[in-house]
PDB file of C-alpha atoms and ligand atoms in Angstrom:
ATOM      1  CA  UNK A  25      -9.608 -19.730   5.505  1.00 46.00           C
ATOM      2  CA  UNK A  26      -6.155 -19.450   5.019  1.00 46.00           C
ATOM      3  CA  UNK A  27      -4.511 -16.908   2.420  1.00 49.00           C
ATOM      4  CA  UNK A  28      -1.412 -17.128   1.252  1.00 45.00           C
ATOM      5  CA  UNK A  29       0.327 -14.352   2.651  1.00 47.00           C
ATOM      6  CA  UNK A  30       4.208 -14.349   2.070  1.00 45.00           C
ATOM      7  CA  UNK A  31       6.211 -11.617   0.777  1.00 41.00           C
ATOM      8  CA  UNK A  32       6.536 -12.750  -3.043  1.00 42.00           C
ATOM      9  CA  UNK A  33       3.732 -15.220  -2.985  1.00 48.00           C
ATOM     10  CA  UNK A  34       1.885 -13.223  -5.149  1.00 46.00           C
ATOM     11  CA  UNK A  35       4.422 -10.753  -6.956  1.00 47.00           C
ATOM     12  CA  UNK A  36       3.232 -13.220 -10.415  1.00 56.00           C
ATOM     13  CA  UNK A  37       0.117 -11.134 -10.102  1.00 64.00           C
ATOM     14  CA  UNK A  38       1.141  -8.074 -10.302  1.00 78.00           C
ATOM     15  CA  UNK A  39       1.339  -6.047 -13.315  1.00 83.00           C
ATOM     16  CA  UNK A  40       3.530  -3.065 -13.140  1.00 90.00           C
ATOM     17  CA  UNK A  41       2.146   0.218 -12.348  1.00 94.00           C
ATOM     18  CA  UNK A  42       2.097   3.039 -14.890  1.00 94.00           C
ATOM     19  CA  UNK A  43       4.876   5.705 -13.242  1.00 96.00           C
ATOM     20  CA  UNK A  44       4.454   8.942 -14.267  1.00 96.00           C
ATOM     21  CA  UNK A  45       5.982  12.418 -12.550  1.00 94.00           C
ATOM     22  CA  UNK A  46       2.994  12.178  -9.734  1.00 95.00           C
ATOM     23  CA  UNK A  47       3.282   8.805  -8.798  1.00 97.00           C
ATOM     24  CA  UNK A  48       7.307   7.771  -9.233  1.00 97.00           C
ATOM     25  CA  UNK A  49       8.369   8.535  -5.824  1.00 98.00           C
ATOM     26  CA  UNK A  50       5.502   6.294  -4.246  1.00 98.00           C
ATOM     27  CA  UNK A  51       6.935   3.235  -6.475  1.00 98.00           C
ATOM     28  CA  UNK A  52      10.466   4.025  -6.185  1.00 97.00           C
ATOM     29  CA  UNK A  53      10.343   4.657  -2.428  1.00 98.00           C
ATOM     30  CA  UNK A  54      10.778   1.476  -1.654  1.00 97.00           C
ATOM     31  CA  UNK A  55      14.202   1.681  -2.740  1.00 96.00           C
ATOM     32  CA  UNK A  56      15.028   3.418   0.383  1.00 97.00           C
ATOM     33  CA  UNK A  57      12.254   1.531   2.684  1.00 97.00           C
ATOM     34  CA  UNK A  58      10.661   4.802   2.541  1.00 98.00           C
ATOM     35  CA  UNK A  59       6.650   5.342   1.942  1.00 98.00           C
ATOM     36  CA  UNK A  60       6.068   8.059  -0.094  1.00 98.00           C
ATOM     37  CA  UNK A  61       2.742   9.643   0.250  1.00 98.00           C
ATOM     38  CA  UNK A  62       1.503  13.255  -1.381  1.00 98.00           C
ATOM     39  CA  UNK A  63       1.432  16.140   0.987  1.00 98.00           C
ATOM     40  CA  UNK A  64       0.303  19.414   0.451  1.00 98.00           C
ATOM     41  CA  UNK A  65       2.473  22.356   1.530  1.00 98.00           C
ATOM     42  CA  UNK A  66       0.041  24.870   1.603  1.00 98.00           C
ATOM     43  CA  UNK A  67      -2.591  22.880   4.082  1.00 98.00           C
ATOM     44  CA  UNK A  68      -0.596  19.931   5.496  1.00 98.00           C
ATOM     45  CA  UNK A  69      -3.086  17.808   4.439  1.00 98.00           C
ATOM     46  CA  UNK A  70      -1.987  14.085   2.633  1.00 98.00           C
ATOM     47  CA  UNK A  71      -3.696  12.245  -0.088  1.00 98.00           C
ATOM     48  CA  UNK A  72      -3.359   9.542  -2.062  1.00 97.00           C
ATOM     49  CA  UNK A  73      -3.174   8.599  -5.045  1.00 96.00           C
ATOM     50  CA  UNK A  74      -0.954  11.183  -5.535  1.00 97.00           C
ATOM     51  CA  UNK A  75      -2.022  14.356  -7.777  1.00 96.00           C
ATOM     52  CA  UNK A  76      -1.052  17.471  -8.712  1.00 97.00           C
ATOM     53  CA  UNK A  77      -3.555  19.416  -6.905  1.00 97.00           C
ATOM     54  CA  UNK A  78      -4.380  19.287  -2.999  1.00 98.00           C
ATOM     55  CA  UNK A  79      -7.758  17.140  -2.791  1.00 95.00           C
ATOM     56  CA  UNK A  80      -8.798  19.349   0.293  1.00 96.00           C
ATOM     57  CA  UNK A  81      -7.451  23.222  -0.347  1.00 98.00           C
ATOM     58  CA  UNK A  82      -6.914  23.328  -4.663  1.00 98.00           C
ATOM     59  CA  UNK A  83      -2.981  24.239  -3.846  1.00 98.00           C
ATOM     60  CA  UNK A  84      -0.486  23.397  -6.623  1.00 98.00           C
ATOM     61  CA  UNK A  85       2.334  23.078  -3.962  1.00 98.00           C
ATOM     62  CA  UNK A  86       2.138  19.754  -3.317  1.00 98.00           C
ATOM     63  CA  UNK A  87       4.920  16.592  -3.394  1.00 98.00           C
ATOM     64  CA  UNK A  88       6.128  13.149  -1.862  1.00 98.00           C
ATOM     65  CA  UNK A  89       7.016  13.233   1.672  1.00 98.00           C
ATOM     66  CA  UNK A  90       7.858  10.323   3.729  1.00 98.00           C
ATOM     67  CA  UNK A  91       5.250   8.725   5.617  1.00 98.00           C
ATOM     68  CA  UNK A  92       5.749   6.608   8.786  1.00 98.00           C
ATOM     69  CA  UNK A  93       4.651   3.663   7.336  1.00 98.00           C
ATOM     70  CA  UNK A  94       2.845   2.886   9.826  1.00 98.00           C
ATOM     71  CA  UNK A  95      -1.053   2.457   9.611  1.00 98.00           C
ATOM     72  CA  UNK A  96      -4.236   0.074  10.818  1.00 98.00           C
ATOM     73  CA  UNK A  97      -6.355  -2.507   9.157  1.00 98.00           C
ATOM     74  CA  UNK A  98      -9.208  -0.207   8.094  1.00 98.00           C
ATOM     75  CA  UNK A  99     -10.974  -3.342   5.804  1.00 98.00           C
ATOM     76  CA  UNK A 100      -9.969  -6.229   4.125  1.00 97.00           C
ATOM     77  CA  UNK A 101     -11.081  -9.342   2.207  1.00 97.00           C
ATOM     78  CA  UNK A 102      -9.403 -12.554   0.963  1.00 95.00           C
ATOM     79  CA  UNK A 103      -9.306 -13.078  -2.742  1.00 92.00           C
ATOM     80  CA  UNK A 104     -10.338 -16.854  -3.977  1.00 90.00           C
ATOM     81  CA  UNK A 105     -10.564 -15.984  -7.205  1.00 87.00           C
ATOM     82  CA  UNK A 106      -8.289 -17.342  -9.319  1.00 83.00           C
ATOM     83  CA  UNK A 107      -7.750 -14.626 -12.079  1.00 80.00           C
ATOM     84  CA  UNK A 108      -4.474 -15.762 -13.148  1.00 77.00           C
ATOM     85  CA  UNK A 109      -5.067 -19.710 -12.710  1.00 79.00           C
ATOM     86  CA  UNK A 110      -3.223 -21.235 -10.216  1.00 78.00           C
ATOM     87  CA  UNK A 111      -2.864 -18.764  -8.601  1.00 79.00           C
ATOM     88  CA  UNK A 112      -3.554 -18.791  -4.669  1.00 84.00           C
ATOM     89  CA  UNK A 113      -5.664 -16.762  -2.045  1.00 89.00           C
ATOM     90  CA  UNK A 114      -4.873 -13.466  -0.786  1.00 91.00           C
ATOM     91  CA  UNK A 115      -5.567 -10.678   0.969  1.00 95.00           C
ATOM     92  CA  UNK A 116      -6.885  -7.294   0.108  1.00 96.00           C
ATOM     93  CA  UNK A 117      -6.789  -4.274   2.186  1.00 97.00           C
ATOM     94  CA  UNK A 118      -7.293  -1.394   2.944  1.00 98.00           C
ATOM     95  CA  UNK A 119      -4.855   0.626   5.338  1.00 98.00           C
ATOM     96  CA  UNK A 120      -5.548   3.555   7.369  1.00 98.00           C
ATOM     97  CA  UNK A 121      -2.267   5.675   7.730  1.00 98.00           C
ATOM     98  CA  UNK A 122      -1.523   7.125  10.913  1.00 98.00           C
ATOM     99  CA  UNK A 123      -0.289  10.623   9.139  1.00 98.00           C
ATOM    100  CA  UNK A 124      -4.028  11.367   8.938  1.00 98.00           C
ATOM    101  CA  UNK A 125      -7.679  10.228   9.558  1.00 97.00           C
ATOM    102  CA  UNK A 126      -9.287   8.595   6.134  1.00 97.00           C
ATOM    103  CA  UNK A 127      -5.551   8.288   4.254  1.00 98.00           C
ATOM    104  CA  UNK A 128      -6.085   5.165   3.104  1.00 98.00           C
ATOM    105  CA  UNK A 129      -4.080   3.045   0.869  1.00 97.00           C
ATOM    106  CA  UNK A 130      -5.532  -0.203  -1.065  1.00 97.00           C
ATOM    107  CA  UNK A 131      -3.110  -2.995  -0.537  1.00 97.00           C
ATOM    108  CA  UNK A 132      -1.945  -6.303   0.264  1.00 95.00           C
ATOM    109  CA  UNK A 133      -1.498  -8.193   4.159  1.00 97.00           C
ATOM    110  CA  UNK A 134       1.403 -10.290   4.006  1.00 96.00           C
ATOM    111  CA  UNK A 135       2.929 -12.223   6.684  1.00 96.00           C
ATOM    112  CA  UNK A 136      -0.395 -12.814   8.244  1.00 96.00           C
ATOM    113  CA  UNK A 137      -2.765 -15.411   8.150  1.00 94.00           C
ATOM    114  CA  UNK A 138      -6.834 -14.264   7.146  1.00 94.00           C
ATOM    115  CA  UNK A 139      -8.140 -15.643  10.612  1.00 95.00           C
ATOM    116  CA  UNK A 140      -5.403 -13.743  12.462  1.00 96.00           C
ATOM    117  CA  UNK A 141      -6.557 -10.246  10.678  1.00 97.00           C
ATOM    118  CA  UNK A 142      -8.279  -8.026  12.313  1.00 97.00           C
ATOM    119  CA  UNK A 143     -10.418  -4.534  12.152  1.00 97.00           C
ATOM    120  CA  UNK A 144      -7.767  -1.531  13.481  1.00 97.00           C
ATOM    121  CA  UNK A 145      -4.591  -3.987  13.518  1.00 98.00           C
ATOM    122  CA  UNK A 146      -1.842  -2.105  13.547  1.00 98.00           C
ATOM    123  CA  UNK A 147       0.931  -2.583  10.746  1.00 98.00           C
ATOM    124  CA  UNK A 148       3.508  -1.663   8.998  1.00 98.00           C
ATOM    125  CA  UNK A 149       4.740  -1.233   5.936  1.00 98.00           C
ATOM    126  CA  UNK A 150       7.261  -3.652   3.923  1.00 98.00           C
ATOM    127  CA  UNK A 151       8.503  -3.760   0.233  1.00 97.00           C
ATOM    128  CA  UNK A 152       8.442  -5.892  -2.455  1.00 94.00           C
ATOM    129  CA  UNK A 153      10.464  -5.090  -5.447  1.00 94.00           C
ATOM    130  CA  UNK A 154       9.206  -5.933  -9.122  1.00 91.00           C
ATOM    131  CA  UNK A 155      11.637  -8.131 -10.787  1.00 87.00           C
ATOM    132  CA  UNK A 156      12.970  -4.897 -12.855  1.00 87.00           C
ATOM    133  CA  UNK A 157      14.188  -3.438 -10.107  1.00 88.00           C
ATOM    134  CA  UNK A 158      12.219   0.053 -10.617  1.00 92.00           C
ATOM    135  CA  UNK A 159       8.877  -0.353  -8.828  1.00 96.00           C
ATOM    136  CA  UNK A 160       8.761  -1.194  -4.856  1.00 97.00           C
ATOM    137  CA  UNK A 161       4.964  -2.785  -4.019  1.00 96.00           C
ATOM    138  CA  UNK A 162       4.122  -1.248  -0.316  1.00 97.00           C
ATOM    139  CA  UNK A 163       2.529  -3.980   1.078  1.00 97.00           C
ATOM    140  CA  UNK A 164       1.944  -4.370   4.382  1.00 98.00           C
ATOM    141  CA  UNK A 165       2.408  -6.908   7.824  1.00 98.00           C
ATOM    142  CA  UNK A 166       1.280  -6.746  10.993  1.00 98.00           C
ATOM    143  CA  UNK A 167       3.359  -4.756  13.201  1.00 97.00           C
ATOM    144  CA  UNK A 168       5.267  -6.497  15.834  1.00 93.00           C
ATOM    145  CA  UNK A 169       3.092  -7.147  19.017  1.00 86.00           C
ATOM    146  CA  UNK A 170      -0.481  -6.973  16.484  1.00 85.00           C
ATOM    147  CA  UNK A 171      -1.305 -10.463  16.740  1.00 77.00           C
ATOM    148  CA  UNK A 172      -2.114 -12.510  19.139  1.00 61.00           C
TER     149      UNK A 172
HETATM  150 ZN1   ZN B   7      -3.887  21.754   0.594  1.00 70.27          ZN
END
């Protein structure tokens, strides 16, 4: 099946996020190309969505850091199901960061193809602004080299 997968092929779709203190640096990172994940300074550990409290140790010292950006297809799925009609196929992922086993991210593939996807592909992460110029989508590609 083939998805369509370019950067702004789907941005119609997307509503804007809610940005509150927690979650403004992951939407504004993009700004900088930078992803923004939550990191806890007592434990190291990451997590997202990001939170005020650590997930793993209850610590309050936690805060955006910049992630590689960097990650692997951990699962995915192609969308046919036009909820906005017209609209076209895509994909739906989710991506394993390499910060940390199990930091996943629910996202988009873009620049890929749904028969050229693939269990533990590597990619990387690219932005696509919202119109308003305030919220960056991370979506992500395959890195260079991942396909075939
Ligand atoms: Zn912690």
């Amino acid at each position: 099946m083939t998805a369509r997968t370019t950067v702004g092929a789907v941005l119609p779709l997307r509503l804007k996020p809610y940005v509150d203190a927690d979650n403004s640096a992951f939407w504004s990172g993009g700004a900088d190309g930078a992803l923004m994940i939550h990191r806890c300074r007592s434990c190291g550990s990451w997590f997202h969505p990001p939170a005020p409290v650590c997930r793993n140790c209850q610590s309050l010292e936690v805060g955006p850091e910049r992630a590689s950006g960097r990650g692997t297809v951990a699962s995915y799925t192609v969308n046919v199901q036009p909820w906005i009609p017209g609209s076209e196929p895509y994909l739906i992922a989710w991506v394993e960061l390499a910060e940390q086993p199990g930091l996943r991210l629910t996202t988009n593939l873009v620049d890929v193809e749904a028969e050229d996807v693939s269990l533990d592909m590597p990619v990387e992460v690219v932005f696509e602004p919202h119109p308003d110029g305030d919220v960056w989508y991370p979506l992500f590609r395959p890195a260079p080299g991942a396909t075939a």
